[in-house]
Amino acid sequence: MLDLLSLSQAARAISSELAPEELQRTLLRILREATGAQYAALLDFNASEGWVVLCQSAGESRTTADLPATVLAEASQTRKSVILSNASAQAPHAQDSVVRARGLRSVLCQPLTHRGRQHGLLYLESTQSVDAFGEARQSLIELLVSQAAVALDNAYLHHDLLEQSRAHESARREAEAARKQMQDIIDHSPAAIYLKDRLGRYLMVNSLFEAFYGVPRARIVGRKDSELLPPENAQALMENDLRVLLAGETLRFEEEIPHHDGPHTFLSAKFPLRTEDGTIHAVCGISTDITEHRKRADLALQKANEELEQRVAERTEQLHAAQRELLDRARHAGMAEIASSILHNLGNALTGISVSSALLRERLQTLPINSLERVANMFQNPPAALGAFLAEDPKARHLPEFLGKLHARFVEERQSLLDECAHLATKVEHANSVIATQQNYARTRFTLRERMRLRELAEDALRLCADSNQFEALVHREYGEEEPEFYERHVVVQILVNLIANAKNAVRERLDNAHPRITVTIHQDSERTLASVTDNGVGFDEAVKARLFTYGFTTRPRGHGFGLHSAALSAQALGGHIEAHSEGPGKGARFEFILPRQRLDAEP
């Protein structure tokens, strides 16, 4: 039994202990000493396991299975003390297997409660004496238990506070380590990294930012761009920050910052930082200095441009050379086309001359020269005999009639020969015209520009293409009003000869064409001069149209495929072009040779 001094010391020992484990051991030791209990234990409730032994007398290793279940159940359910003076004789606990097995006498099981919080169960037992925890010791036990509940509550609170303090300290150290690690990372970043609040004050900068400005970061944090940069540069940066705050998303900018070695260009990515409720509280920026990259890129671009210009110049010269060669070939091909047409026309003219010559020879051979010779022989008699002959000979009576018929025959043959000579002269004149026209275009190989009307060149081309009188019957002219222009005579005629020859072949190849027709039209307005060759020949479809001016393409079995090709190239060389139109096969075609009008001040 404790005296008052011992009780006071026990209470101080319990209340002064803040470590929960040590407090539990101290409490059990004092209670055993004060009550004489052979065994003491503190129990705690676990949600998964139920009641478990938290602390017990030294040298003991019991579990809740070694304690009377009926006692524990009653105390936990009623939350009141269960005191048995003689457990072996008190129902229903007398039937408990642990009570009977251990021969328990006195048993106490009391909840430890403070401020409505239950800290567990206190369990005491004695196998030697009855009523060991009776009224004489009840007040002492309640006092110590109450003091223990308070002490346990304080110990748990202290433990929780200590754990929180340790957690906070650990979190602080981890946060500091993370901050230092993050600072190390951003300090070693090849880009300038910085953080500003909504007012534009710097909250954080890295070492590259610090080195670029040449100012310690302690003198940068808390300041604005307007305090670090010239007004125009600071204003541009603040406007970009404002755009990020308004957009609420990442934006990219090219920003120029002055430096002692000249302005530097930065490629900046800026994005908003938000609080947990989504409010933007800061702007973070990552700016990469691209000045050297820009210089190298500019130098590389300049070098590439110079190389490209050189290549373009070389290729342009090659193209010009190829174009000159192609034009020269086209002109030779065109001249070959003209020569071929001329030879064909001359052949037709010479054929007509040959026919006329043969006909003249035949007519001359059939003249009645022999009959005239016989009459002449009759008049070679002496005059006396001639008179007798005329008066008496029967043949003489037919002589006047014969002479009349002979005269008529000679008159007829003379007219026929004169007509044939006229035809022959016409054909010879046509041949001379063809030759003269060709000589006119073959005098020089140099480019000569002459001031004339396009209709004059069209007439030259028609003369070069005419192969018979029937050709002239095919041609219809529609010449509008036109002013003289400067033309490269032989090139234009070459183009028109190709177009007219193409039309001539088209109308002849259409076998069902009862009324073949070729129309040559000249039209001029303020912008252009147009020569159109229209025929009602075989025509063409869209597939053929796409290839008409391709070198080597032809629809004629004996065609060579460079007439229209050379004409198109020559037209382009003159600054014009050729357009082809047809409504389809068998519906004729129209080729338009279009040249731009020349300025009034254009030189020939």
PDB file of N, CA and C in Angstrom, residues 247-336:
ATOM      1  N   ALA A 247      -3.442  35.193 -72.132  1.00  0.00           N
ATOM      2  CA  ALA A 247      -3.723  33.969 -72.895  1.00  0.00           C
ATOM      3  C   ALA A 247      -3.852  32.766 -71.978  1.00  0.00           C
ATOM      4  N   GLY A 248      -3.114  32.770 -70.869  1.00  0.00           N
ATOM      5  CA  GLY A 248      -3.168  31.637 -69.955  1.00  0.00           C
ATOM      6  C   GLY A 248      -2.544  30.380 -70.514  1.00  0.00           C
ATOM      7  N   GLU A 249      -1.612  30.527 -71.448  1.00  0.00           N
ATOM      8  CA  GLU A 249      -0.960  29.372 -72.059  1.00  0.00           C
ATOM      9  C   GLU A 249       0.454  29.742 -72.478  1.00  0.00           C
ATOM     10  N   THR A 250       1.209  28.721 -72.911  1.00  0.00           N
ATOM     11  CA  THR A 250       2.592  28.949 -73.311  1.00  0.00           C
ATOM     12  C   THR A 250       2.646  29.717 -74.621  1.00  0.00           C
ATOM     13  N   LEU A 251       3.452  30.766 -74.654  1.00  0.00           N
ATOM     14  CA  LEU A 251       3.676  31.553 -75.864  1.00  0.00           C
ATOM     15  C   LEU A 251       5.166  31.673 -76.098  1.00  0.00           C
ATOM     16  N   ARG A 252       5.547  31.836 -77.370  1.00  0.00           N
ATOM     17  CA  ARG A 252       6.962  31.932 -77.736  1.00  0.00           C
ATOM     18  C   ARG A 252       7.219  33.277 -78.417  1.00  0.00           C
ATOM     19  N   PHE A 253       8.377  33.851 -78.099  1.00  0.00           N
ATOM     20  CA  PHE A 253       8.732  35.163 -78.622  1.00  0.00           C
ATOM     21  C   PHE A 253      10.213  35.186 -78.993  1.00  0.00           C
ATOM     22  N   GLU A 254      10.545  36.106 -79.888  1.00  0.00           N
ATOM     23  CA  GLU A 254      11.933  36.492 -80.104  1.00  0.00           C
ATOM     24  C   GLU A 254      12.120  37.844 -79.432  1.00  0.00           C
ATOM     25  N   GLU A 255      13.030  37.889 -78.451  1.00  0.00           N
ATOM     26  CA  GLU A 255      13.224  39.098 -77.663  1.00  0.00           C
ATOM     27  C   GLU A 255      14.672  39.565 -77.780  1.00  0.00           C
ATOM     28  N   GLU A 256      14.847  40.871 -77.886  1.00  0.00           N
ATOM     29  CA  GLU A 256      16.183  41.456 -78.034  1.00  0.00           C
ATOM     30  C   GLU A 256      16.567  42.162 -76.740  1.00  0.00           C
ATOM     31  N   ILE A 257      17.743  41.776 -76.200  1.00  0.00           N
ATOM     32  CA  ILE A 257      18.243  42.341 -74.953  1.00  0.00           C
ATOM     33  C   ILE A 257      19.591  42.992 -75.243  1.00  0.00           C
ATOM     34  N   PRO A 258      19.799  44.272 -74.828  1.00  0.00           N
ATOM     35  CA  PRO A 258      21.095  44.914 -75.055  1.00  0.00           C
ATOM     36  C   PRO A 258      22.184  44.301 -74.170  1.00  0.00           C
ATOM     37  N   HIS A 259      23.404  44.312 -74.674  1.00  0.00           N
ATOM     38  CA  HIS A 259      24.558  43.762 -73.960  1.00  0.00           C
ATOM     39  C   HIS A 259      25.770  44.598 -74.321  1.00  0.00           C
ATOM     40  N   HIS A 260      26.835  44.475 -73.519  1.00  0.00           N
ATOM     41  CA  HIS A 260      28.003  45.313 -73.779  1.00  0.00           C
ATOM     42  C   HIS A 260      28.672  44.987 -75.118  1.00  0.00           C
ATOM     43  N   ASP A 261      28.465  43.754 -75.642  1.00  0.00           N
ATOM     44  CA  ASP A 261      29.048  43.399 -76.938  1.00  0.00           C
ATOM     45  C   ASP A 261      28.033  43.519 -78.073  1.00  0.00           C
ATOM     46  N   GLY A 262      26.929  44.193 -77.799  1.00  0.00           N
ATOM     47  CA  GLY A 262      25.912  44.356 -78.828  1.00  0.00           C
ATOM     48  C   GLY A 262      24.620  43.670 -78.436  1.00  0.00           C
ATOM     49  N   PRO A 263      23.541  43.939 -79.146  1.00  0.00           N
ATOM     50  CA  PRO A 263      22.250  43.318 -78.807  1.00  0.00           C
ATOM     51  C   PRO A 263      22.277  41.813 -79.027  1.00  0.00           C
ATOM     52  N   HIS A 264      21.623  41.094 -78.111  1.00  0.00           N
ATOM     53  CA  HIS A 264      21.494  39.643 -78.218  1.00  0.00           C
ATOM     54  C   HIS A 264      20.029  39.301 -78.459  1.00  0.00           C
ATOM     55  N   THR A 265      19.823  38.289 -79.289  1.00  0.00           N
ATOM     56  CA  THR A 265      18.467  37.821 -79.584  1.00  0.00           C
ATOM     57  C   THR A 265      18.208  36.525 -78.833  1.00  0.00           C
ATOM     58  N   PHE A 266      17.102  36.496 -78.105  1.00  0.00           N
ATOM     59  CA  PHE A 266      16.720  35.311 -77.334  1.00  0.00           C
ATOM     60  C   PHE A 266      15.414  34.741 -77.890  1.00  0.00           C
ATOM     61  N   LEU A 267      15.364  33.421 -77.945  1.00  0.00           N
ATOM     62  CA  LEU A 267      14.118  32.722 -78.252  1.00  0.00           C
ATOM     63  C   LEU A 267      13.511  32.308 -76.924  1.00  0.00           C
ATOM     64  N   SER A 268      12.405  32.951 -76.542  1.00  0.00           N
ATOM     65  CA  SER A 268      11.832  32.790 -75.201  1.00  0.00           C
ATOM     66  C   SER A 268      10.532  32.012 -75.264  1.00  0.00           C
ATOM     67  N   ALA A 269      10.411  31.032 -74.341  1.00  0.00           N
ATOM     68  CA  ALA A 269       9.148  30.323 -74.123  1.00  0.00           C
ATOM     69  C   ALA A 269       8.654  30.731 -72.738  1.00  0.00           C
ATOM     70  N   LYS A 270       7.480  31.355 -72.672  1.00  0.00           N
ATOM     71  CA  LYS A 270       6.942  31.833 -71.413  1.00  0.00           C
ATOM     72  C   LYS A 270       5.602  31.176 -71.143  1.00  0.00           C
ATOM     73  N   PHE A 271       5.388  30.774 -69.879  1.00  0.00           N
ATOM     74  CA  PHE A 271       4.155  30.072 -69.548  1.00  0.00           C
ATOM     75  C   PHE A 271       3.701  30.485 -68.147  1.00  0.00           C
ATOM     76  N   PRO A 272       2.398  30.409 -67.878  1.00  0.00           N
ATOM     77  CA  PRO A 272       1.873  30.819 -66.563  1.00  0.00           C
ATOM     78  C   PRO A 272       2.027  29.707 -65.527  1.00  0.00           C
ATOM     79  N   LEU A 273       2.205  30.101 -64.253  1.00  0.00           N
ATOM     80  CA  LEU A 273       2.191  29.174 -63.122  1.00  0.00           C
ATOM     81  C   LEU A 273       0.929  29.457 -62.322  1.00  0.00           C
ATOM     82  N   ARG A 274       0.234  28.399 -61.894  1.00  0.00           N
ATOM     83  CA  ARG A 274      -1.073  28.541 -61.252  1.00  0.00           C
ATOM     84  C   ARG A 274      -1.041  27.996 -59.826  1.00  0.00           C
ATOM     85  N   THR A 275      -1.926  28.528 -58.990  1.00  0.00           N
ATOM     86  CA  THR A 275      -2.138  27.983 -57.651  1.00  0.00           C
ATOM     87  C   THR A 275      -3.066  26.781 -57.749  1.00  0.00           C
ATOM     88  N   GLU A 276      -3.356  26.171 -56.593  1.00  0.00           N
ATOM     89  CA  GLU A 276      -4.213  24.984 -56.601  1.00  0.00           C
ATOM     90  C   GLU A 276      -5.605  25.284 -57.141  1.00  0.00           C
ATOM     91  N   ASP A 277      -6.081  26.512 -56.942  1.00  0.00           N
ATOM     92  CA  ASP A 277      -7.421  26.854 -57.440  1.00  0.00           C
ATOM     93  C   ASP A 277      -7.400  27.351 -58.883  1.00  0.00           C
ATOM     94  N   GLY A 278      -6.238  27.277 -59.548  1.00  0.00           N
ATOM     95  CA  GLY A 278      -6.151  27.643 -60.962  1.00  0.00           C
ATOM     96  C   GLY A 278      -5.804  29.093 -61.227  1.00  0.00           C
ATOM     97  N   THR A 279      -5.614  29.895 -60.181  1.00  0.00           N
ATOM     98  CA  THR A 279      -5.284  31.311 -60.364  1.00  0.00           C
ATOM     99  C   THR A 279      -3.822  31.454 -60.783  1.00  0.00           C
ATOM    100  N   ILE A 280      -3.584  32.275 -61.804  1.00  0.00           N
ATOM    101  CA  ILE A 280      -2.209  32.517 -62.252  1.00  0.00           C
ATOM    102  C   ILE A 280      -1.537  33.466 -61.269  1.00  0.00           C
ATOM    103  N   HIS A 281      -0.404  33.032 -60.726  1.00  0.00           N
ATOM    104  CA  HIS A 281       0.299  33.865 -59.753  1.00  0.00           C
ATOM    105  C   HIS A 281       1.686  34.284 -60.221  1.00  0.00           C
ATOM    106  N   ALA A 282       2.181  33.669 -61.326  1.00  0.00           N
ATOM    107  CA  ALA A 282       3.529  34.003 -61.778  1.00  0.00           C
ATOM    108  C   ALA A 282       3.690  33.614 -63.238  1.00  0.00           C
ATOM    109  N   VAL A 283       4.747  34.133 -63.846  1.00  0.00           N
ATOM    110  CA  VAL A 283       5.121  33.791 -65.222  1.00  0.00           C
ATOM    111  C   VAL A 283       6.550  33.269 -65.199  1.00  0.00           C
ATOM    112  N   CYS A 284       6.734  32.083 -65.761  1.00  0.00           N
ATOM    113  CA  CYS A 284       8.070  31.497 -65.858  1.00  0.00           C
ATOM    114  C   CYS A 284       8.545  31.604 -67.304  1.00  0.00           C
ATOM    115  N   GLY A 285       9.818  31.944 -67.464  1.00  0.00           N
ATOM    116  CA  GLY A 285      10.379  32.090 -68.802  1.00  0.00           C
ATOM    117  C   GLY A 285      11.653  31.285 -68.961  1.00  0.00           C
ATOM    118  N   ILE A 286      11.828  30.705 -70.158  1.00  0.00           N
ATOM    119  CA  ILE A 286      13.061  30.004 -70.523  1.00  0.00           C
ATOM    120  C   ILE A 286      13.526  30.623 -71.830  1.00  0.00           C
ATOM    121  N   SER A 287      14.662  31.322 -71.779  1.00  0.00           N
ATOM    122  CA  SER A 287      15.139  32.099 -72.929  1.00  0.00           C
ATOM    123  C   SER A 287      16.494  31.573 -73.378  1.00  0.00           C
ATOM    124  N   THR A 288      16.555  31.212 -74.665  1.00  0.00           N
ATOM    125  CA  THR A 288      17.797  30.681 -75.241  1.00  0.00           C
ATOM    126  C   THR A 288      18.425  31.741 -76.134  1.00  0.00           C
ATOM    127  N   ASP A 289      19.702  32.010 -75.886  1.00  0.00           N
ATOM    128  CA  ASP A 289      20.426  33.004 -76.682  1.00  0.00           C
ATOM    129  C   ASP A 289      20.744  32.400 -78.050  1.00  0.00           C
ATOM    130  N   ILE A 290      20.102  32.957 -79.088  1.00  0.00           N
ATOM    131  CA  ILE A 290      20.300  32.423 -80.441  1.00  0.00           C
ATOM    132  C   ILE A 290      21.121  33.385 -81.297  1.00  0.00           C
ATOM    133  N   THR A 291      21.811  34.330 -80.632  1.00  0.00           N
ATOM    134  CA  THR A 291      22.559  35.334 -81.388  1.00  0.00           C
ATOM    135  C   THR A 291      23.622  34.693 -82.265  1.00  0.00           C
ATOM    136  N   GLU A 292      24.443  33.827 -81.659  1.00  0.00           N
ATOM    137  CA  GLU A 292      25.503  33.182 -82.446  1.00  0.00           C
ATOM    138  C   GLU A 292      24.918  32.253 -83.487  1.00  0.00           C
ATOM    139  N   HIS A 293      23.871  31.528 -83.101  1.00  0.00           N
ATOM    140  CA  HIS A 293      23.212  30.649 -84.079  1.00  0.00           C
ATOM    141  C   HIS A 293      22.660  31.481 -85.231  1.00  0.00           C
ATOM    142  N   ARG A 294      22.074  32.652 -84.894  1.00  0.00           N
ATOM    143  CA  ARG A 294      21.523  33.508 -85.937  1.00  0.00           C
ATOM    144  C   ARG A 294      22.632  34.033 -86.848  1.00  0.00           C
ATOM    145  N   LYS A 295      23.777  34.419 -86.236  1.00  0.00           N
ATOM    146  CA  LYS A 295      24.898  34.895 -87.047  1.00  0.00           C
ATOM    147  C   LYS A 295      25.400  33.796 -87.972  1.00  0.00           C
ATOM    148  N   ARG A 296      25.568  32.585 -87.361  1.00  0.00           N
ATOM    149  CA  ARG A 296      26.041  31.472 -88.201  1.00  0.00           C
ATOM    150  C   ARG A 296      25.024  31.137 -89.277  1.00  0.00           C
ATOM    151  N   ALA A 297      23.733  31.190 -88.887  1.00  0.00           N
ATOM    152  CA  ALA A 297      22.686  30.899 -89.879  1.00  0.00           C
ATOM    153  C   ALA A 297      22.677  31.958 -90.977  1.00  0.00           C
ATOM    154  N   ASP A 298      22.859  33.243 -90.586  1.00  0.00           N
ATOM    155  CA  ASP A 298      22.884  34.309 -91.584  1.00  0.00           C
ATOM    156  C   ASP A 298      24.068  34.144 -92.527  1.00  0.00           C
ATOM    157  N   LEU A 299      25.244  33.805 -91.929  1.00  0.00           N
ATOM    158  CA  LEU A 299      26.419  33.591 -92.777  1.00  0.00           C
ATOM    159  C   LEU A 299      26.208  32.400 -93.705  1.00  0.00           C
ATOM    160  N   ALA A 300      25.657  31.322 -93.126  1.00  0.00           N
ATOM    161  CA  ALA A 300      25.396  30.146 -93.959  1.00  0.00           C
ATOM    162  C   ALA A 300      24.377  30.468 -95.044  1.00  0.00           C
ATOM    163  N   LEU A 301      23.343  31.258 -94.660  1.00  0.00           N
ATOM    164  CA  LEU A 301      22.324  31.633 -95.647  1.00  0.00           C
ATOM    165  C   LEU A 301      22.929  32.521 -96.728  1.00  0.00           C
ATOM    166  N   GLN A 302      23.793  33.465 -96.312  1.00  0.00           N
ATOM    167  CA  GLN A 302      24.436  34.335 -97.289  1.00  0.00           C
ATOM    168  C   GLN A 302      25.309  33.521 -98.242  1.00  0.00           C
ATOM    169  N   LYS A 303      26.066  32.574 -97.659  1.00  0.00           N
ATOM    170  CA  LYS A 303      26.914  31.724 -98.493  1.00  0.00           C
ATOM    171  C   LYS A 303      26.067  30.877 -99.440  1.00  0.00           C
ATOM    172  N   ALA A 304      24.955  30.336 -98.869  1.00  0.00           N
ATOM    173  CA  ALA A 304      24.073  29.524 -99.714  1.00  0.00           C
ATOM    174  C   ALA A 304      23.459  30.362-100.820  1.00  0.00           C
ATOM    175  N   ASN A 305      23.083  31.625-100.481  1.00  0.00           N
ATOM    176  CA  ASN A 305      22.513  32.504-101.499  1.00  0.00           C
ATOM    177  C   ASN A 305      23.525  32.819-102.592  1.00  0.00           C
ATOM    178  N   GLU A 306      24.764  33.063-102.165  1.00  0.00           N
ATOM    179  CA  GLU A 306      25.799  33.350-103.155  1.00  0.00           C
ATOM    180  C   GLU A 306      26.032  32.145-104.060  1.00  0.00           C
ATOM    181  N   GLU A 307      26.094  30.951-103.425  1.00  0.00           N
ATOM    182  CA  GLU A 307      26.276  29.745-104.237  1.00  0.00           C
ATOM    183  C   GLU A 307      25.078  29.531-105.157  1.00  0.00           C
ATOM    184  N   LEU A 308      23.875  29.804-104.581  1.00  0.00           N
ATOM    185  CA  LEU A 308      22.673  29.620-105.388  1.00  0.00           C
ATOM    186  C   LEU A 308      22.652  30.612-106.546  1.00  0.00           C
ATOM    187  N   GLU A 309      23.025  31.865-106.265  1.00  0.00           N
ATOM    188  CA  GLU A 309      23.053  32.861-107.333  1.00  0.00           C
ATOM    189  C   GLU A 309      24.047  32.466-108.415  1.00  0.00           C
ATOM    190  N   GLN A 310      25.203  31.939-107.969  1.00  0.00           N
ATOM    191  CA  GLN A 310      26.198  31.498-108.953  1.00  0.00           C
ATOM    192  C   GLN A 310      25.660  30.337-109.784  1.00  0.00           C
ATOM    193  N   ARG A 311      25.015  29.383-109.083  1.00  0.00           N
ATOM    194  CA  ARG A 311      24.444  28.247-109.813  1.00  0.00           C
ATOM    195  C   ARG A 311      23.340  28.705-110.755  1.00  0.00           C
ATOM    196  N   VAL A 312      22.506  29.649-110.252  1.00  0.00           N
ATOM    197  CA  VAL A 312      21.428  30.154-111.107  1.00  0.00           C
ATOM    198  C   VAL A 312      22.003  30.844-112.332  1.00  0.00           C
ATOM    199  N   ALA A 313      23.085  31.648-112.099  1.00  0.00           N
ATOM    200  CA  ALA A 313      23.703  32.335-113.232  1.00  0.00           C
ATOM    201  C   ALA A 313      24.267  31.330-114.237  1.00  0.00           C
ATOM    202  N   GLU A 314      24.950  30.296-113.694  1.00  0.00           N
ATOM    203  CA  GLU A 314      25.499  29.276-114.587  1.00  0.00           C
ATOM    204  C   GLU A 314      24.380  28.546-115.325  1.00  0.00           C
ATOM    205  N   ARG A 315      23.338  28.160-114.555  1.00  0.00           N
ATOM    206  CA  ARG A 315      22.259  27.424-115.186  1.00  0.00           C
ATOM    207  C   ARG A 315      21.501  28.318-116.175  1.00  0.00           C
ATOM    208  N   THR A 316      21.361  29.613-115.818  1.00  0.00           N
ATOM    209  CA  THR A 316      20.688  30.534-116.733  1.00  0.00           C
ATOM    210  C   THR A 316      21.451  30.641-118.041  1.00  0.00           C
ATOM    211  N   GLU A 317      22.791  30.735-117.919  1.00  0.00           N
ATOM    212  CA  GLU A 317      23.600  30.813-119.134  1.00  0.00           C
ATOM    213  C   GLU A 317      23.458  29.529-119.944  1.00  0.00           C
ATOM    214  N   GLN A 318      23.445  28.386-119.227  1.00  0.00           N
ATOM    215  CA  GLN A 318      23.259  27.112-119.927  1.00  0.00           C
ATOM    216  C   GLN A 318      21.897  27.074-120.611  1.00  0.00           C
ATOM    217  N   LEU A 319      20.858  27.573-119.890  1.00  0.00           N
ATOM    218  CA  LEU A 319      19.520  27.583-120.477  1.00  0.00           C
ATOM    219  C   LEU A 319      19.454  28.513-121.681  1.00  0.00           C
ATOM    220  N   HIS A 320      20.125  29.681-121.547  1.00  0.00           N
ATOM    221  CA  HIS A 320      20.134  30.599-122.683  1.00  0.00           C
ATOM    222  C   HIS A 320      20.825  29.971-123.880  1.00  0.00           C
ATOM    223  N   ALA A 321      21.980  29.301-123.584  1.00  0.00           N
ATOM    224  CA  ALA A 321      22.684  28.635-124.679  1.00  0.00           C
ATOM    225  C   ALA A 321      21.820  27.549-125.311  1.00  0.00           C
ATOM    226  N   ALA A 322      21.154  26.764-124.405  1.00  0.00           N
ATOM    227  CA  ALA A 322      20.287  25.709-124.928  1.00  0.00           C
ATOM    228  C   ALA A 322      19.111  26.301-125.704  1.00  0.00           C
ATOM    229  N   GLN A 323      18.593  27.435-125.199  1.00  0.00           N
ATOM    230  CA  GLN A 323      17.470  28.072-125.899  1.00  0.00           C
ATOM    231  C   GLN A 323      17.914  28.590-127.262  1.00  0.00           C
ATOM    232  N   ARG A 324      19.117  29.209-127.287  1.00  0.00           N
ATOM    233  CA  ARG A 324      19.619  29.697-128.574  1.00  0.00           C
ATOM    234  C   ARG A 324      19.805  28.543-129.550  1.00  0.00           C
ATOM    235  N   GLU A 325      20.370  27.453-129.019  1.00  0.00           N
ATOM    236  CA  GLU A 325      20.570  26.290-129.885  1.00  0.00           C
ATOM    237  C   GLU A 325      19.227  25.723-130.346  1.00  0.00           C
ATOM    238  N   LEU A 326      18.270  25.680-129.393  1.00  0.00           N
ATOM    239  CA  LEU A 326      16.958  25.133-129.741  1.00  0.00           C
ATOM    240  C   LEU A 326      16.255  26.018-130.765  1.00  0.00           C
ATOM    241  N   LEU A 327      16.369  27.355-130.564  1.00  0.00           N
ATOM    242  CA  LEU A 327      15.762  28.261-131.530  1.00  0.00           C
ATOM    243  C   LEU A 327      16.424  28.137-132.888  1.00  0.00           C
ATOM    244  N   ASP A 328      17.760  27.993-132.855  1.00  0.00           N
ATOM    245  CA  ASP A 328      18.466  27.840-134.128  1.00  0.00           C
ATOM    246  C   ASP A 328      18.009  26.567-134.832  1.00  0.00           C
ATOM    247  N   ARG A 329      17.897  25.503-134.023  1.00  0.00           N
ATOM    248  CA  ARG A 329      17.408  24.254-134.629  1.00  0.00           C
ATOM    249  C   ARG A 329      15.980  24.413-135.125  1.00  0.00           C
ATOM    250  N   ALA A 330      15.164  25.127-134.308  1.00  0.00           N
ATOM    251  CA  ALA A 330      13.770  25.319-134.726  1.00  0.00           C
ATOM    252  C   ALA A 330      13.697  26.115-136.023  1.00  0.00           C
ATOM    253  N   ARG A 331      14.577  27.140-136.127  1.00  0.00           N
ATOM    254  CA  ARG A 331      14.566  27.936-137.349  1.00  0.00           C
ATOM    255  C   ARG A 331      15.031  27.110-138.539  1.00  0.00           C
ATOM    256  N   HIS A 332      16.053  26.294-138.292  1.00  0.00           N
ATOM    257  CA  HIS A 332      16.484  25.417-139.380  1.00  0.00           C
ATOM    258  C   HIS A 332      15.374  24.453-139.761  1.00  0.00           C
ATOM    259  N   ALA A 333      14.691  23.936-138.700  1.00  0.00           N
ATOM    260  CA  ALA A 333      13.584  23.023-138.996  1.00  0.00           C
ATOM    261  C   ALA A 333      12.479  23.753-139.742  1.00  0.00           C
ATOM    262  N   GLY A 334      12.211  25.014-139.292  1.00  0.00           N
ATOM    263  CA  GLY A 334      11.186  25.793-139.990  1.00  0.00           C
ATOM    264  C   GLY A 334      11.572  26.085-141.421  1.00  0.00           C
ATOM    265  N   MET A 335      12.840  26.452-141.627  1.00  0.00           N
ATOM    266  CA  MET A 335      13.291  26.702-142.994  1.00  0.00           C
ATOM    267  C   MET A 335      13.215  25.421-143.822  1.00  0.00           C
ATOM    268  N   ALA A 336      13.500  24.297-143.156  1.00  0.00           N
ATOM    269  CA  ALA A 336      13.363  23.027-143.880  1.00  0.00           C
ATOM    270  C   ALA A 336      11.911  22.787-144.254  1.00  0.00           C
TER     271      ALA A 336
END
